[in-house]
mmCIF file of C-alpha atoms and ligand atoms in Angstrom:
data_model
loop_
_atom_site.group_PDB
_atom_site.id
_atom_site.type_symbol
_atom_site.label_atom_id
_atom_site.label_comp_id
_atom_site.label_asym_id
_atom_site.label_seq_id
_atom_site.Cartn_x
_atom_site.Cartn_y
_atom_site.Cartn_z
ATOM 1 C CA UNK A 1 122.315 183.942 159.777
ATOM 2 C CA UNK A 2 125.140 182.279 161.671
ATOM 3 C CA UNK A 3 126.029 184.003 164.925
ATOM 4 C CA UNK A 4 129.440 183.989 166.610
ATOM 5 C CA UNK A 5 128.747 181.678 169.542
ATOM 6 C CA UNK A 6 127.100 178.963 167.421
ATOM 7 C CA UNK A 7 130.172 178.719 165.255
ATOM 8 C CA UNK A 8 132.725 175.934 165.438
ATOM 9 C CA UNK A 9 134.939 177.722 162.925
ATOM 10 C CA UNK A 10 134.946 181.423 162.148
ATOM 11 C CA UNK A 11 137.499 182.676 159.643
ATOM 12 C CA UNK A 12 137.653 186.425 159.080
ATOM 13 C CA UNK A 13 139.724 188.353 156.530
ATOM 14 C CA UNK A 14 142.347 185.622 156.364
ATOM 15 C CA UNK A 15 145.455 186.353 154.288
ATOM 16 C CA UNK A 16 148.549 184.225 153.672
ATOM 17 C CA UNK A 17 151.290 185.047 151.189
ATOM 18 C CA UNK A 18 154.284 182.890 150.278
ATOM 19 C CA UNK A 19 156.864 185.177 148.645
ATOM 20 C CA UNK A 20 154.913 186.421 145.612
ATOM 21 C CA UNK A 21 152.025 183.918 145.845
ATOM 22 C CA UNK A 22 148.915 185.120 147.660
ATOM 23 C CA UNK A 23 147.637 181.672 148.660
ATOM 24 C CA UNK A 24 144.781 182.975 150.840
ATOM 25 C CA UNK A 25 143.279 186.359 150.082
ATOM 26 C CA UNK A 26 140.709 187.797 152.478
ATOM 27 C CA UNK A 27 138.974 184.483 153.155
ATOM 28 C CA UNK A 28 135.749 184.362 155.198
ATOM 29 C CA UNK A 29 134.240 181.086 156.457
ATOM 30 C CA UNK A 30 131.562 180.304 159.037
ATOM 31 C CA UNK A 31 130.961 176.717 160.119
ATOM 32 C CA UNK A 32 128.116 175.978 162.534
ATOM 33 C CA UNK A 33 128.575 173.438 165.301
ATOM 34 C CA UNK A 34 127.458 169.974 164.206
ATOM 35 C CA UNK A 35 127.506 170.665 160.503
ATOM 36 C CA UNK A 36 129.553 168.974 157.795
ATOM 37 C CA UNK A 37 131.233 171.684 155.774
ATOM 38 C CA UNK A 38 132.704 170.823 152.382
ATOM 39 C CA UNK A 39 135.584 173.109 151.483
ATOM 40 C CA UNK A 40 135.788 172.820 147.741
ATOM 41 C CA UNK A 41 138.373 174.276 145.394
ATOM 42 C CA UNK A 42 140.600 173.492 142.473
ATOM 43 C CA UNK A 43 144.254 172.539 142.903
ATOM 44 C CA UNK A 44 146.137 175.480 144.353
ATOM 45 C CA UNK A 45 142.981 177.345 145.444
ATOM 46 C CA UNK A 46 144.316 177.716 149.003
ATOM 47 C CA UNK A 47 142.622 174.855 150.868
ATOM 48 C CA UNK A 48 145.679 173.309 152.512
ATOM 49 C CA UNK A 49 147.098 176.720 153.437
ATOM 50 C CA UNK A 50 143.799 177.571 155.167
ATOM 51 C CA UNK A 51 143.669 174.268 157.029
ATOM 52 C CA UNK A 52 147.273 174.624 158.188
ATOM 53 C CA UNK A 53 146.385 178.012 159.661
ATOM 54 C CA UNK A 54 143.263 176.609 161.338
ATOM 55 C CA UNK A 55 145.423 174.060 163.115
ATOM 56 C CA UNK A 56 148.051 176.605 164.104
ATOM 57 C CA UNK A 57 150.691 174.904 161.902
ATOM 58 C CA UNK A 58 151.388 178.231 160.234
ATOM 59 C CA UNK A 59 150.456 181.814 161.109
ATOM 60 C CA UNK A 60 148.170 184.086 159.086
ATOM 61 C CA UNK A 61 149.647 187.311 157.671
ATOM 62 C CA UNK A 62 146.344 189.037 158.424
ATOM 63 C CA UNK A 63 142.877 188.159 159.684
ATOM 64 C CA UNK A 64 141.934 185.680 162.357
ATOM 65 C CA UNK A 65 140.530 182.220 162.878
ATOM 66 C CA UNK A 66 138.347 181.389 165.847
ATOM 67 C CA UNK A 67 137.748 177.715 166.662
ATOM 68 C CA UNK A 68 134.942 177.364 169.223
ATOM 69 C CA UNK A 69 135.600 181.034 169.929
ATOM 70 C CA UNK A 70 139.306 180.433 170.656
ATOM 71 C CA UNK A 71 142.083 182.101 168.698
ATOM 72 C CA UNK A 72 144.026 179.753 166.386
ATOM 73 C CA UNK A 73 147.383 181.326 167.239
ATOM 74 C CA UNK A 74 147.014 182.184 170.939
ATOM 75 C CA UNK A 75 144.924 179.177 172.026
ATOM 76 C CA UNK A 76 146.527 176.535 169.799
ATOM 77 C CA UNK A 77 147.010 173.918 172.543
ATOM 78 C CA UNK A 78 143.448 174.206 173.837
ATOM 79 C CA UNK A 79 142.090 173.984 170.293
ATOM 80 C CA UNK A 80 144.082 170.845 169.450
ATOM 81 C CA UNK A 81 142.562 169.034 172.448
ATOM 82 C CA UNK A 82 139.121 169.482 170.919
ATOM 83 C CA UNK A 83 140.126 168.875 167.286
ATOM 84 C CA UNK A 84 141.080 165.864 165.245
ATOM 85 C CA UNK A 85 142.905 166.448 162.008
ATOM 86 C CA UNK A 86 144.288 164.893 158.896
ATOM 87 C CA UNK A 87 146.543 167.113 156.831
ATOM 88 C CA UNK A 88 148.440 166.111 153.727
ATOM 89 C CA UNK A 89 149.822 162.602 153.449
ATOM 90 C CA UNK A 90 149.159 160.052 156.145
ATOM 91 C CA UNK A 91 152.314 159.477 158.178
ATOM 92 C CA UNK A 92 153.024 157.284 161.180
ATOM 93 C CA UNK A 93 155.911 155.192 162.501
ATOM 94 C CA UNK A 94 156.523 152.744 159.619
ATOM 95 C CA UNK A 95 158.014 149.962 161.768
ATOM 96 C CA UNK A 96 155.253 149.991 164.360
ATOM 97 C CA UNK A 97 151.953 148.214 163.845
ATOM 98 C CA UNK A 98 148.645 149.963 163.310
ATOM 99 C CA UNK A 99 147.653 149.180 166.892
ATOM 100 C CA UNK A 100 150.974 150.423 168.289
ATOM 101 C CA UNK A 101 150.738 153.652 166.315
ATOM 102 C CA UNK A 102 147.223 154.247 167.547
ATOM 103 C CA UNK A 103 148.249 153.435 171.088
ATOM 104 C CA UNK A 104 150.867 156.200 170.963
ATOM 105 C CA UNK A 105 148.167 158.637 169.901
ATOM 106 C CA UNK A 106 145.911 157.342 172.703
ATOM 107 C CA UNK A 107 148.571 158.094 175.298
ATOM 108 C CA UNK A 108 149.332 161.505 173.817
ATOM 109 C CA UNK A 109 145.681 162.474 173.954
ATOM 110 C CA UNK A 110 145.015 160.763 177.333
ATOM 111 C CA UNK A 111 142.185 158.780 175.738
ATOM 112 C CA UNK A 112 140.722 155.602 177.276
ATOM 113 C CA UNK A 113 142.282 152.208 176.385
ATOM 114 C CA UNK A 114 139.110 151.136 174.593
ATOM 115 C CA UNK A 115 139.475 153.990 172.096
ATOM 116 C CA UNK A 116 142.147 152.132 170.086
ATOM 117 C CA UNK A 117 139.992 149.040 169.432
ATOM 118 C CA UNK A 118 136.994 151.188 168.735
ATOM 119 C CA UNK A 119 138.842 153.339 166.147
ATOM 120 C CA UNK A 120 140.259 150.183 164.501
ATOM 121 C CA UNK A 121 136.746 148.796 164.215
ATOM 122 C CA UNK A 122 135.198 152.042 162.928
ATOM 123 C CA UNK A 123 137.760 152.300 160.132
ATOM 124 C CA UNK A 124 137.545 148.598 159.196
ATOM 125 C CA UNK A 125 141.200 148.074 160.109
ATOM 126 C CA UNK A 126 140.816 144.796 162.047
ATOM 127 C CA UNK A 127 142.632 142.679 159.405
ATOM 128 C CA UNK A 128 145.585 145.060 159.454
ATOM 129 C CA UNK A 129 145.768 145.930 163.155
ATOM 130 C CA UNK A 130 148.948 143.941 163.755
ATOM 131 C CA UNK A 131 150.717 144.835 160.512
ATOM 132 C CA UNK A 132 153.439 147.454 160.261
ATOM 133 C CA UNK A 133 152.170 150.821 159.080
ATOM 134 C CA UNK A 134 154.945 151.071 156.459
ATOM 135 C CA UNK A 135 153.706 147.929 154.703
ATOM 136 C CA UNK A 136 150.096 149.094 154.271
ATOM 137 C CA UNK A 137 148.500 150.231 151.017
ATOM 138 C CA UNK A 138 147.939 153.951 150.500
ATOM 139 C CA UNK A 139 144.219 153.612 151.246
ATOM 140 C CA UNK A 140 144.835 151.735 154.488
ATOM 141 C CA UNK A 141 147.436 154.287 155.562
ATOM 142 C CA UNK A 142 144.747 156.904 155.056
ATOM 143 C CA UNK A 143 142.385 154.841 157.236
ATOM 144 C CA UNK A 144 145.003 154.734 159.998
ATOM 145 C CA UNK A 145 145.397 158.511 159.784
ATOM 146 C CA UNK A 146 141.625 158.876 160.059
ATOM 147 C CA UNK A 147 141.495 156.428 162.967
ATOM 148 C CA UNK A 148 144.119 158.536 164.722
ATOM 149 C CA UNK A 149 142.166 161.734 164.082
ATOM 150 C CA UNK A 150 138.965 160.387 165.704
ATOM 151 C CA UNK A 151 140.620 158.504 168.579
ATOM 152 C CA UNK A 152 140.039 161.158 171.234
ATOM 153 C CA UNK A 153 136.410 161.761 170.168
ATOM 154 C CA UNK A 154 137.060 165.306 168.955
ATOM 155 C CA UNK A 155 134.291 167.871 168.723
ATOM 156 C CA UNK A 156 135.725 169.153 165.449
ATOM 157 C CA UNK A 157 137.364 167.146 162.692
ATOM 158 C CA UNK A 158 139.469 169.031 160.156
ATOM 159 C CA UNK A 159 140.306 166.810 157.211
ATOM 160 C CA UNK A 160 142.341 167.776 154.172
ATOM 161 C CA UNK A 161 141.344 165.609 151.199
ATOM 162 C CA UNK A 162 140.504 162.513 153.312
ATOM 163 C CA UNK A 163 139.423 160.534 150.241
ATOM 164 C CA UNK A 164 143.036 160.479 148.964
ATOM 165 C CA UNK A 165 144.044 156.963 148.025
ATOM 166 C CA UNK A 166 140.737 155.368 149.014
ATOM 167 C CA UNK A 167 138.791 153.201 146.582
ATOM 168 C CA UNK A 168 135.071 153.971 145.957
ATOM 169 C CA UNK A 169 133.949 151.513 148.661
ATOM 170 C CA UNK A 170 136.401 153.085 151.111
ATOM 171 C CA UNK A 171 135.164 156.571 150.241
ATOM 172 C CA UNK A 172 131.582 155.489 150.896
ATOM 173 C CA UNK A 173 132.572 153.927 154.258
ATOM 174 C CA UNK A 174 134.349 157.103 155.363
ATOM 175 C CA UNK A 175 131.345 159.162 154.287
ATOM 176 C CA UNK A 176 129.069 157.011 156.443
ATOM 177 C CA UNK A 177 131.479 157.252 159.366
ATOM 178 C CA UNK A 178 131.653 161.043 159.172
ATOM 179 C CA UNK A 179 127.909 161.448 158.719
ATOM 180 C CA UNK A 180 127.350 159.135 161.681
ATOM 181 C CA UNK A 181 129.731 161.138 163.869
ATOM 182 C CA UNK A 182 127.969 164.376 162.938
ATOM 183 C CA UNK A 183 124.504 162.910 163.498
ATOM 184 C CA UNK A 184 125.080 160.842 166.641
ATOM 185 C CA UNK A 185 127.680 162.884 168.461
ATOM 186 C CA UNK A 186 127.225 166.335 166.983
ATOM 187 C CA UNK A 187 130.804 166.311 165.695
ATOM 188 C CA UNK A 188 131.533 169.229 163.382
ATOM 189 C CA UNK A 189 133.357 168.131 160.244
ATOM 190 C CA UNK A 190 135.371 170.466 158.038
ATOM 191 C CA UNK A 191 136.535 168.591 154.995
ATOM 192 C CA UNK A 192 138.443 169.850 151.975
ATOM 193 C CA UNK A 193 138.198 168.283 148.569
ATOM 194 C CA UNK A 194 138.444 168.910 144.882
ATOM 195 C CA UNK A 195 136.051 166.032 144.149
ATOM 196 C CA UNK A 196 132.670 167.624 143.518
ATOM 197 C CA UNK A 197 130.480 164.550 143.664
ATOM 198 C CA UNK A 198 131.942 163.424 146.953
ATOM 199 C CA UNK A 199 131.456 166.798 148.631
ATOM 200 C CA UNK A 200 127.889 167.008 147.371
ATOM 201 C CA UNK A 201 127.082 163.614 148.939
ATOM 202 C CA UNK A 202 128.808 164.323 152.236
ATOM 203 C CA UNK A 203 128.445 167.972 153.163
ATOM 204 C CA UNK A 204 125.530 169.972 154.569
ATOM 205 C CA UNK A 205 127.146 173.205 153.438
ATOM 206 C CA UNK A 206 129.552 173.740 150.571
ATOM 207 C CA UNK A 207 132.007 176.611 150.383
ATOM 208 C CA UNK A 208 133.841 177.152 147.113
ATOM 209 C CA UNK A 209 137.283 178.741 147.389
ATOM 210 C CA UNK A 210 138.974 180.230 144.337
ATOM 211 C CA UNK A 211 142.312 182.058 144.332
ATOM 212 C CA UNK A 212 142.259 182.220 148.108
ATOM 213 C CA UNK A 213 138.799 183.761 148.503
ATOM 214 C CA UNK A 214 135.301 182.381 149.027
ATOM 215 C CA UNK A 215 133.291 182.658 145.820
ATOM 216 C CA UNK A 216 130.129 180.860 146.980
ATOM 217 C CA UNK A 217 128.762 179.300 150.137
ATOM 218 C CA UNK A 218 125.481 177.392 150.064
ATOM 219 C CA UNK A 219 123.526 174.539 151.623
ATOM 220 C CA UNK A 220 124.176 171.476 149.489
ATOM 221 C CA UNK A 221 120.422 170.864 149.370
ATOM 222 C CA UNK A 222 119.911 174.262 147.821
ATOM 223 C CA UNK A 223 121.957 173.648 144.707
ATOM 224 C CA UNK A 224 118.951 174.895 142.789
ATOM 225 C CA UNK A 225 119.541 178.333 144.307
ATOM 226 C CA UNK A 226 122.799 178.625 142.424
ATOM 227 C CA UNK A 227 121.892 176.575 139.447
ATOM 228 C CA UNK A 228 119.601 179.079 137.790
ATOM 229 C CA UNK A 229 117.752 177.526 134.871
ATOM 230 C CA UNK A 230 118.556 179.064 131.503
ATOM 231 C CA UNK A 231 118.001 178.689 127.779
ATOM 232 C CA UNK A 232 120.793 177.596 125.484
ATOM 233 C CA UNK A 233 120.713 177.935 121.725
ATOM 234 C CA UNK A 234 122.946 177.611 118.717
ATOM 235 C CA UNK A 235 122.227 179.375 115.453
ATOM 236 C CA UNK A 236 123.785 180.157 112.083
ATOM 237 C CA UNK A 237 124.692 183.699 113.192
ATOM 238 C CA UNK A 238 125.642 184.151 116.840
ATOM 239 C CA UNK A 239 126.193 187.923 116.814
ATOM 240 C CA UNK A 240 122.930 188.666 115.041
ATOM 241 C CA UNK A 241 121.022 186.314 117.338
ATOM 242 C CA UNK A 242 122.440 187.980 120.464
ATOM 243 C CA UNK A 243 121.394 191.415 119.159
ATOM 244 C CA UNK A 244 117.968 190.095 118.215
ATOM 245 C CA UNK A 245 117.267 188.568 121.649
ATOM 246 C CA UNK A 246 118.459 191.732 123.375
ATOM 247 C CA UNK A 247 116.050 193.769 121.261
ATOM 248 C CA UNK A 248 113.199 191.413 122.168
ATOM 249 C CA UNK A 249 113.410 192.068 125.878
ATOM 250 C CA UNK A 250 115.988 194.230 127.616
ATOM 251 C CA UNK A 251 115.594 192.390 130.908
ATOM 252 C CA UNK A 252 117.054 189.204 129.431
ATOM 253 C CA UNK A 253 120.705 188.445 130.199
ATOM 254 C CA UNK A 254 122.222 187.210 126.954
ATOM 255 C CA UNK A 255 125.727 185.751 126.916
ATOM 256 C CA UNK A 256 127.823 184.295 124.136
ATOM 257 C CA UNK A 257 131.348 183.044 124.675
ATOM 258 C CA UNK A 258 133.965 181.938 122.180
ATOM 259 C CA UNK A 259 131.937 178.887 121.108
ATOM 260 C CA UNK A 260 128.585 178.709 119.326
ATOM 261 C CA UNK A 261 126.407 178.455 122.477
ATOM 262 C CA UNK A 262 124.286 181.454 123.418
ATOM 263 C CA UNK A 263 122.913 181.509 126.947
ATOM 264 C CA UNK A 264 119.799 183.429 127.924
ATOM 265 C CA UNK A 265 118.653 184.014 131.482
ATOM 266 C CA UNK A 266 115.327 185.629 132.296
ATOM 267 C CA UNK A 267 114.820 188.368 134.887
ATOM 268 C CA UNK A 268 113.394 185.882 137.422
ATOM 269 C CA UNK A 269 116.164 184.060 139.259
ATOM 270 C CA UNK A 270 114.109 180.888 139.390
ATOM 271 C CA UNK A 271 111.767 180.793 136.437
ATOM 272 C CA UNK A 272 109.302 177.928 136.336
ATOM 273 C CA UNK A 273 109.429 175.347 133.581
ATOM 274 C CA UNK A 274 106.400 176.959 131.865
ATOM 275 C CA UNK A 275 108.006 180.398 131.874
ATOM 276 C CA UNK A 276 111.205 179.031 130.449
ATOM 277 C CA UNK A 277 109.345 177.169 127.694
ATOM 278 C CA UNK A 278 107.370 180.270 126.760
ATOM 279 C CA UNK A 279 110.623 182.222 126.512
ATOM 280 C CA UNK A 280 112.216 179.481 124.398
ATOM 281 C CA UNK A 281 109.194 179.542 122.072
ATOM 282 C CA UNK A 282 109.364 183.329 121.761
ATOM 283 C CA UNK A 283 113.088 183.271 120.998
ATOM 284 C CA UNK A 284 112.839 180.473 118.419
ATOM 285 C CA UNK A 285 109.997 182.284 116.646
ATOM 286 C CA UNK A 286 112.016 185.497 116.495
ATOM 287 C CA UNK A 287 115.183 183.732 115.286
ATOM 288 C CA UNK A 288 113.368 181.819 112.543
ATOM 289 C CA UNK A 289 111.357 184.962 111.649
ATOM 290 C CA UNK A 290 114.633 186.856 111.150
ATOM 291 C CA UNK A 291 115.767 184.162 108.733
ATOM 292 C CA UNK A 292 118.568 182.929 110.978
ATOM 293 C CA UNK A 293 119.120 179.170 110.985
ATOM 294 C CA UNK A 294 118.239 177.652 114.353
ATOM 295 C CA UNK A 295 120.268 174.509 115.096
ATOM 296 C CA UNK A 296 119.346 173.879 118.715
ATOM 297 C CA UNK A 297 117.362 175.467 121.525
ATOM 298 C CA UNK A 298 116.789 173.938 124.950
ATOM 299 C CA UNK A 299 116.095 174.804 128.565
ATOM 300 C CA UNK A 300 119.112 173.811 130.668
ATOM 301 C CA UNK A 301 119.783 173.560 134.362
ATOM 302 C CA UNK A 302 123.147 173.653 136.013
ATOM 303 C CA UNK A 303 124.577 170.969 138.217
ATOM 304 C CA UNK A 304 127.282 171.294 140.843
ATOM 305 C CA UNK A 305 129.979 170.799 138.259
ATOM 306 C CA UNK A 306 128.792 173.548 135.939
ATOM 307 C CA UNK A 307 128.276 175.925 138.894
ATOM 308 C CA UNK A 308 131.796 175.151 140.062
ATOM 309 C CA UNK A 309 133.256 175.690 136.590
ATOM 310 C CA UNK A 310 131.349 178.950 136.170
ATOM 311 C CA UNK A 311 132.441 180.290 139.567
ATOM 312 C CA UNK A 312 136.047 179.232 139.221
ATOM 313 C CA UNK A 313 136.597 180.454 135.686
ATOM 314 C CA UNK A 314 135.976 177.331 133.618
ATOM 315 C CA UNK A 315 138.879 175.438 132.169
ATOM 316 C CA UNK A 316 141.435 178.276 132.407
HETATM 317 P P1 LIG B 1 145.625 171.245 146.228
HETATM 318 O O1 LIG B 1 144.192 170.827 146.015
HETATM 319 O O2 LIG B 1 146.435 171.133 144.967
HETATM 320 O O3 LIG B 1 146.271 170.628 147.414
HETATM 321 P P2 LIG B 1 145.165 173.714 147.718
HETATM 322 O O4 LIG B 1 143.822 174.317 147.431
HETATM 323 O O5 LIG B 1 145.319 172.943 148.971
HETATM 324 O O6 LIG B 1 145.617 172.865 146.467
HETATM 325 P P3 LIG B 1 147.393 175.271 148.666
HETATM 326 O O7 LIG B 1 148.258 174.080 148.878
HETATM 327 O O8 LIG B 1 146.870 175.971 149.856
HETATM 328 O O9 LIG B 1 146.195 174.935 147.676
HETATM 329 O O10 LIG B 1 148.235 176.304 147.770
HETATM 330 C C1 LIG B 1 147.776 177.604 147.415
HETATM 331 C C2 LIG B 1 148.875 178.325 146.660
HETATM 332 O O11 LIG B 1 149.943 178.636 147.536
HETATM 333 C C3 LIG B 1 149.483 177.535 145.519
HETATM 334 O O12 LIG B 1 149.763 178.423 144.469
HETATM 335 C C4 LIG B 1 150.746 176.962 146.114
HETATM 336 O O13 LIG B 1 151.719 176.747 145.120
HETATM 337 C C5 LIG B 1 151.165 178.058 147.079
HETATM 338 N N1 LIG B 1 151.893 177.524 148.262
HETATM 339 C C6 LIG B 1 151.389 176.706 149.210
HETATM 340 N N2 LIG B 1 152.299 176.435 150.159
HETATM 341 C C7 LIG B 1 153.439 177.093 149.804
HETATM 342 C C8 LIG B 1 154.751 177.220 150.382
HETATM 343 N N3 LIG B 1 155.075 176.615 151.521
HETATM 344 N N4 LIG B 1 155.647 177.996 149.726
HETATM 345 C C9 LIG B 1 155.323 178.622 148.575
HETATM 346 N N5 LIG B 1 154.100 178.549 147.988
HETATM 347 C C10 LIG B 1 153.166 177.798 148.582
#
């Protein structure tokens, strides 16, 4: 249970509507201090809108956001001193060099002189330090934006899709940097993404947002919690098979969609492999005994992608 004063971010009943689009719809989020929170959602799920409200860039229609216990609207200035952020595309003065751009940020945030060199080094920007920002590649622009966000050693980093434009090596470097900041300095990291694999590697906790509301929040290590093992089968007569399995045991959850795959979940949320095999054997015997052709039967486990697709309505 996360309690109020341990929380770096506490979002309660957040609502934001743009004309007829309800971008954020009663959103709840709790982020503990020092944790890396992956804010995962499909395009248009409401991630950027939420982040903009966290940073006081736009006001909620209802609900509230507390950052280190401070109100996102009333205490905006105090919050920004303790936060680093990267929202939407990386922008900076195009005709100034990387170093000059970072130096402006250093002065704005009253950070020590050494912070510029240190941020350049952490983001691997040494070869580009004296080049104009406008002439950099997309990935390097993103690195500059990240360097700027960490310059004043913030306690909380709020990053909207930081992997944008980075190549796989760059993504891995940023992941190491963020994990290091969380581990060594206790920095809290709130990072949005629609890239499942990346979030799974980076975050301690994953929150899945869909149509502006939280549909699941779990420790990334406890994927198994969500990914309940199940049996999948395909037969010559889907409707008859579904009825047959239901008549075998009423506690089984039997689902069949548009396609040929029938999914069966047992009453136990986390059946062991043996239990699942015994159930598969029982079902195949019954199907064959009823003279229905059995094409395939297997025990299946979900991964993050299938959990995400299930929770966010598949390929709709
Ligand atoms: P993406 O991954 O594509 O960036 P997102 O999860 O960040 O998506 P948002 O940008 O928060 O989603 O958008 C949520 C919804 O609100 C979308 O339907 C979007 O079109 C709408 N929306 C966002 N900003 C505005 C705006 N300024 N005016 C009108 N509609 C908006």
